């Protein structure tokens, strides 16, 4: 039998692991040397320098003759690692961009090697069952009193929110059957709510002011009272963990208002949802169980590689509008014969088994183990807030609800703050975000590394202080 060309061995089958092993050694070595070359949370030099380095190392990317698997892997993985913004570095704290667990990352390798396609049972026999079991276990955290809660696996909060709006649009209705769904949300809502309305051909959401960072029940009551009876169905959306400050809307009061006015209730808990794992902090999500749909996102406070989103519902009937039939994937007679129908579990057709890494993490750490990571990360945010409060050169916006801390040097204007952030980025010293509030611009630290130490946070403040104009 002729020998296969170098680099064309397959990852699956009985010979796949043997082909993968030497390649993984190269990848791990390249990840190590890349991180050493970077020697910080992100590469120094800014966009032009990084682009030049990538071009110099990687071009041509489609040569006439290939460089071979070892050289290509070593070069490109090293280049990517050296030019990465590494969320495992405690000074990389700008976004809801978590450092994934090594455990989950290893599971993701298996998912890539086996490559199940989650659109028909005959492409993913075990993966399809694992997805259902894991999704239902997570939905049970959201809806502990529900008889048969379920969840769909998504690419993240944006897709989950879009699905929630779609399900609200398609929900059975008796009154105003021809009137479009109206969405009511706060100015603090994630932009995906507005994009979902646009994608689904719905009116622009009614966006209520949130000057204090969260929805005011009195303002919501007035809005719903004006809309009820004068329009079609209403979807009230709340946020459990805003992207700017990690704030949580008053969920019990909003759930009661939705009930009172006959509105559907959706909660975007992309950020705050994993507090359900924690015995210490889960109480701040009181009211979540009253939502018709809940967005979760475990590539934030769940330490999963992207993507790891879910949309939880209290009963399978909620998902009925997603039913879809394609004869080559879920023929009626196959379904009647007992083959599971997977098309109703996503708007996507081909999709990877993102559930495997989540299932491995849940199985390995359990609820208490994940809760401990949540507790550690929230404790780090409170420690950082204490350090800022005690520092004579800084002011703290507010005590953190989750793991986002807003702060700024005293006396620094918006121009100076933006310049501080960009200087730290270009020099490769720190990755901080920015948030605009009614009181102006603030630096934003979003802490997602459960192993961050007080010394890391003290040093981060020193870095900012060193770039503050005098």
Short mmCIF file of N, CA and C in Angstrom, two decimals, residues 329-406:
data_model
loop_
_atom_site.label_atom_id
_atom_site.label_comp_id
_atom_site.label_asym_id
_atom_site.label_seq_id
_atom_site.Cartn_x
_atom_site.Cartn_y
_atom_site.Cartn_z
N UNK A 329 -31.59 14.05 7.00
CA UNK A 329 -31.08 14.10 8.36
C UNK A 329 -32.06 13.52 9.38
N UNK A 330 -33.35 13.79 9.22
CA UNK A 330 -34.33 13.28 10.19
C UNK A 330 -35.62 12.88 9.48
N UNK A 331 -35.50 11.91 8.62
CA UNK A 331 -36.68 11.41 7.90
C UNK A 331 -37.74 10.94 8.90
N UNK A 332 -38.99 11.16 8.56
CA UNK A 332 -40.08 10.83 9.48
C UNK A 332 -40.05 9.38 9.92
N UNK A 333 -39.79 8.47 8.96
CA UNK A 333 -39.83 7.06 9.34
C UNK A 333 -38.66 6.70 10.25
N UNK A 334 -37.49 7.37 10.09
CA UNK A 334 -36.37 7.14 11.00
C UNK A 334 -36.72 7.61 12.41
N UNK A 335 -37.34 8.78 12.48
CA UNK A 335 -37.73 9.32 13.79
C UNK A 335 -38.75 8.41 14.46
N UNK A 336 -39.73 7.94 13.68
CA UNK A 336 -40.74 7.04 14.23
C UNK A 336 -40.12 5.72 14.67
N UNK A 337 -39.02 5.33 14.02
CA UNK A 337 -38.34 4.08 14.38
C UNK A 337 -37.44 4.23 15.60
N UNK A 338 -37.29 5.45 16.10
CA UNK A 338 -36.54 5.64 17.33
C UNK A 338 -35.22 6.38 17.20
N UNK A 339 -34.83 6.80 15.99
CA UNK A 339 -33.60 7.57 15.86
C UNK A 339 -33.85 9.00 16.35
N UNK A 340 -33.04 9.51 17.29
CA UNK A 340 -33.27 10.85 17.82
C UNK A 340 -33.21 11.92 16.74
N UNK A 341 -34.05 12.91 16.88
CA UNK A 341 -34.12 14.04 15.96
C UNK A 341 -33.32 15.19 16.57
N UNK A 342 -32.23 15.56 15.91
CA UNK A 342 -31.35 16.60 16.47
C UNK A 342 -31.58 17.98 15.87
N UNK A 343 -32.29 18.08 14.76
CA UNK A 343 -32.42 19.37 14.10
C UNK A 343 -33.17 20.40 14.93
N UNK A 344 -34.05 19.94 15.80
CA UNK A 344 -34.79 20.87 16.65
C UNK A 344 -34.01 21.38 17.83
N UNK A 345 -32.74 20.98 17.95
CA UNK A 345 -31.93 21.42 19.07
C UNK A 345 -30.98 22.57 18.69
N UNK A 346 -31.16 23.11 17.51
CA UNK A 346 -30.31 24.24 17.11
C UNK A 346 -30.85 24.82 15.81
N UNK A 347 -30.54 26.10 15.58
CA UNK A 347 -30.80 26.67 14.26
C UNK A 347 -29.67 26.36 13.30
N UNK A 348 -28.55 25.92 13.85
CA UNK A 348 -27.43 25.51 13.00
C UNK A 348 -27.63 24.07 12.55
N UNK A 349 -27.05 23.72 11.42
CA UNK A 349 -27.07 22.34 10.99
C UNK A 349 -25.79 21.68 11.47
N UNK A 350 -24.72 21.76 10.71
CA UNK A 350 -23.45 21.22 11.20
C UNK A 350 -22.98 22.02 12.41
N UNK A 351 -22.70 21.33 13.47
CA UNK A 351 -22.14 21.98 14.66
C UNK A 351 -21.30 20.96 15.42
N UNK A 352 -20.30 21.47 16.09
CA UNK A 352 -19.35 20.58 16.77
C UNK A 352 -19.88 20.19 18.15
N UNK A 353 -19.33 19.14 18.77
CA UNK A 353 -19.82 18.68 20.08
C UNK A 353 -19.23 19.50 21.23
N UNK A 354 -19.62 20.77 21.30
CA UNK A 354 -19.09 21.62 22.37
C UNK A 354 -19.49 21.13 23.75
N UNK A 355 -20.45 20.25 23.80
CA UNK A 355 -20.91 19.76 25.10
C UNK A 355 -19.86 18.88 25.78
N UNK A 356 -18.94 18.27 25.03
CA UNK A 356 -18.00 17.33 25.65
C UNK A 356 -17.15 18.01 26.71
N UNK A 357 -16.55 19.16 26.37
CA UNK A 357 -15.68 19.83 27.34
C UNK A 357 -16.47 20.25 28.58
N UNK A 358 -17.74 20.67 28.36
CA UNK A 358 -18.58 21.07 29.48
C UNK A 358 -18.88 19.86 30.36
N UNK A 359 -19.23 18.76 29.73
CA UNK A 359 -19.56 17.55 30.50
C UNK A 359 -18.37 17.05 31.30
N UNK A 360 -17.19 17.07 30.69
CA UNK A 360 -15.98 16.62 31.39
C UNK A 360 -15.73 17.52 32.61
N UNK A 361 -15.89 18.81 32.43
CA UNK A 361 -15.66 19.75 33.54
C UNK A 361 -16.65 19.51 34.67
N UNK A 362 -17.94 19.35 34.33
CA UNK A 362 -18.95 19.12 35.36
C UNK A 362 -18.67 17.81 36.10
N UNK A 363 -18.31 16.78 35.33
CA UNK A 363 -18.06 15.48 35.93
C UNK A 363 -16.83 15.51 36.84
N UNK A 364 -15.80 16.22 36.40
CA UNK A 364 -14.54 16.25 37.16
C UNK A 364 -14.63 17.10 38.42
N UNK A 365 -15.24 18.28 38.31
CA UNK A 365 -15.22 19.22 39.43
C UNK A 365 -16.50 19.19 40.25
N UNK A 366 -17.60 18.80 39.64
CA UNK A 366 -18.87 18.83 40.35
C UNK A 366 -19.33 20.26 40.61
N UNK A 367 -20.54 20.38 41.12
CA UNK A 367 -21.07 21.72 41.38
C UNK A 367 -20.22 22.46 42.42
N UNK A 368 -19.79 21.76 43.45
CA UNK A 368 -19.03 22.43 44.49
C UNK A 368 -17.65 22.87 44.01
N UNK A 369 -17.04 22.05 43.15
CA UNK A 369 -15.73 22.45 42.62
C UNK A 369 -15.82 23.68 41.75
N UNK A 370 -16.84 23.74 40.90
CA UNK A 370 -17.03 24.94 40.08
C UNK A 370 -17.45 26.11 40.96
N UNK A 371 -18.27 25.84 41.97
CA UNK A 371 -18.65 26.91 42.89
C UNK A 371 -17.47 27.51 43.60
N UNK A 372 -16.49 26.67 43.93
CA UNK A 372 -15.27 27.19 44.57
C UNK A 372 -14.51 28.13 43.65
N UNK A 373 -14.44 27.79 42.35
CA UNK A 373 -13.77 28.67 41.40
C UNK A 373 -14.52 30.00 41.28
N UNK A 374 -15.85 29.93 41.26
CA UNK A 374 -16.65 31.16 41.23
C UNK A 374 -16.36 32.00 42.47
N UNK A 375 -16.36 31.37 43.63
CA UNK A 375 -16.13 32.10 44.88
C UNK A 375 -14.76 32.75 44.90
N UNK A 376 -13.74 32.03 44.43
CA UNK A 376 -12.38 32.57 44.41
C UNK A 376 -12.30 33.80 43.51
N UNK A 377 -12.99 33.73 42.36
CA UNK A 377 -12.89 34.82 41.40
C UNK A 377 -13.63 36.06 41.91
N UNK A 378 -14.80 35.86 42.51
CA UNK A 378 -15.51 36.99 43.09
C UNK A 378 -14.74 37.59 44.26
N UNK A 379 -14.06 36.73 45.03
CA UNK A 379 -13.25 37.24 46.14
C UNK A 379 -12.09 38.10 45.63
N UNK A 380 -11.50 37.70 44.51
CA UNK A 380 -10.42 38.50 43.93
C UNK A 380 -10.92 39.88 43.53
N UNK A 381 -12.13 39.95 42.98
CA UNK A 381 -12.69 41.25 42.60
C UNK A 381 -12.91 42.13 43.82
N UNK A 382 -13.37 41.55 44.90
CA UNK A 382 -13.57 42.33 46.12
C UNK A 382 -12.24 42.78 46.71
N UNK A 383 -11.23 41.94 46.62
CA UNK A 383 -9.89 42.34 47.06
C UNK A 383 -9.38 43.51 46.24
N UNK A 384 -9.58 43.44 44.93
CA UNK A 384 -9.13 44.54 44.07
C UNK A 384 -9.86 45.83 44.41
N UNK A 385 -11.17 45.73 44.67
CA UNK A 385 -11.92 46.92 45.06
C UNK A 385 -11.39 47.49 46.37
N UNK A 386 -11.04 46.63 47.30
CA UNK A 386 -10.47 47.10 48.57
C UNK A 386 -9.15 47.83 48.35
N UNK A 387 -8.30 47.28 47.47
CA UNK A 387 -7.02 47.91 47.19
C UNK A 387 -7.22 49.30 46.56
N UNK A 388 -8.19 49.40 45.67
CA UNK A 388 -8.47 50.69 45.03
C UNK A 388 -9.01 51.68 46.06
N UNK A 389 -9.94 51.22 46.89
CA UNK A 389 -10.54 52.08 47.91
C UNK A 389 -9.50 52.64 48.87
N UNK A 390 -8.50 51.82 49.16
CA UNK A 390 -7.49 52.22 50.14
C UNK A 390 -6.37 53.04 49.53
N UNK A 391 -6.33 53.15 48.20
CA UNK A 391 -5.23 53.83 47.52
C UNK A 391 -5.55 55.31 47.36
N UNK A 392 -4.66 56.19 47.75
CA UNK A 392 -4.97 57.63 47.69
C UNK A 392 -5.06 58.19 46.27
N UNK A 393 -4.57 57.45 45.28
CA UNK A 393 -4.52 57.98 43.92
C UNK A 393 -5.67 57.49 43.03
N UNK A 394 -6.54 56.63 43.57
CA UNK A 394 -7.58 56.04 42.74
C UNK A 394 -8.96 56.26 43.35
N UNK A 395 -9.96 56.23 42.49
CA UNK A 395 -11.34 56.19 42.96
C UNK A 395 -12.04 54.97 42.38
N UNK A 396 -12.93 54.40 43.19
CA UNK A 396 -13.68 53.20 42.82
C UNK A 396 -15.08 53.62 42.41
N UNK A 397 -15.56 53.09 41.30
CA UNK A 397 -16.90 53.43 40.85
C UNK A 397 -17.96 52.89 41.81
N UNK A 398 -17.88 51.61 42.15
CA UNK A 398 -18.84 50.98 43.04
C UNK A 398 -18.29 49.62 43.45
N UNK A 399 -18.85 49.07 44.51
CA UNK A 399 -18.45 47.73 44.91
C UNK A 399 -18.87 46.74 43.83
N UNK A 400 -18.05 45.77 43.50
CA UNK A 400 -18.40 44.84 42.43
C UNK A 400 -19.52 43.89 42.84
N UNK A 401 -20.43 43.64 41.89
CA UNK A 401 -21.47 42.63 42.09
C UNK A 401 -20.94 41.27 41.68
N UNK A 402 -20.25 41.21 40.54
CA UNK A 402 -19.65 39.98 40.06
C UNK A 402 -18.14 40.12 40.11
N UNK A 403 -17.47 40.14 38.97
CA UNK A 403 -16.00 40.21 38.98
C UNK A 403 -15.48 41.40 38.18
N UNK A 404 -16.36 42.34 37.84
CA UNK A 404 -15.95 43.54 37.11
C UNK A 404 -15.76 44.68 38.09
N UNK A 405 -14.63 45.36 37.98
CA UNK A 405 -14.30 46.47 38.86
C UNK A 405 -13.99 47.69 38.00
N UNK A 406 -14.73 48.77 38.21
CA UNK A 406 -14.49 50.03 37.51
C UNK A 406 -13.74 50.97 38.42
#
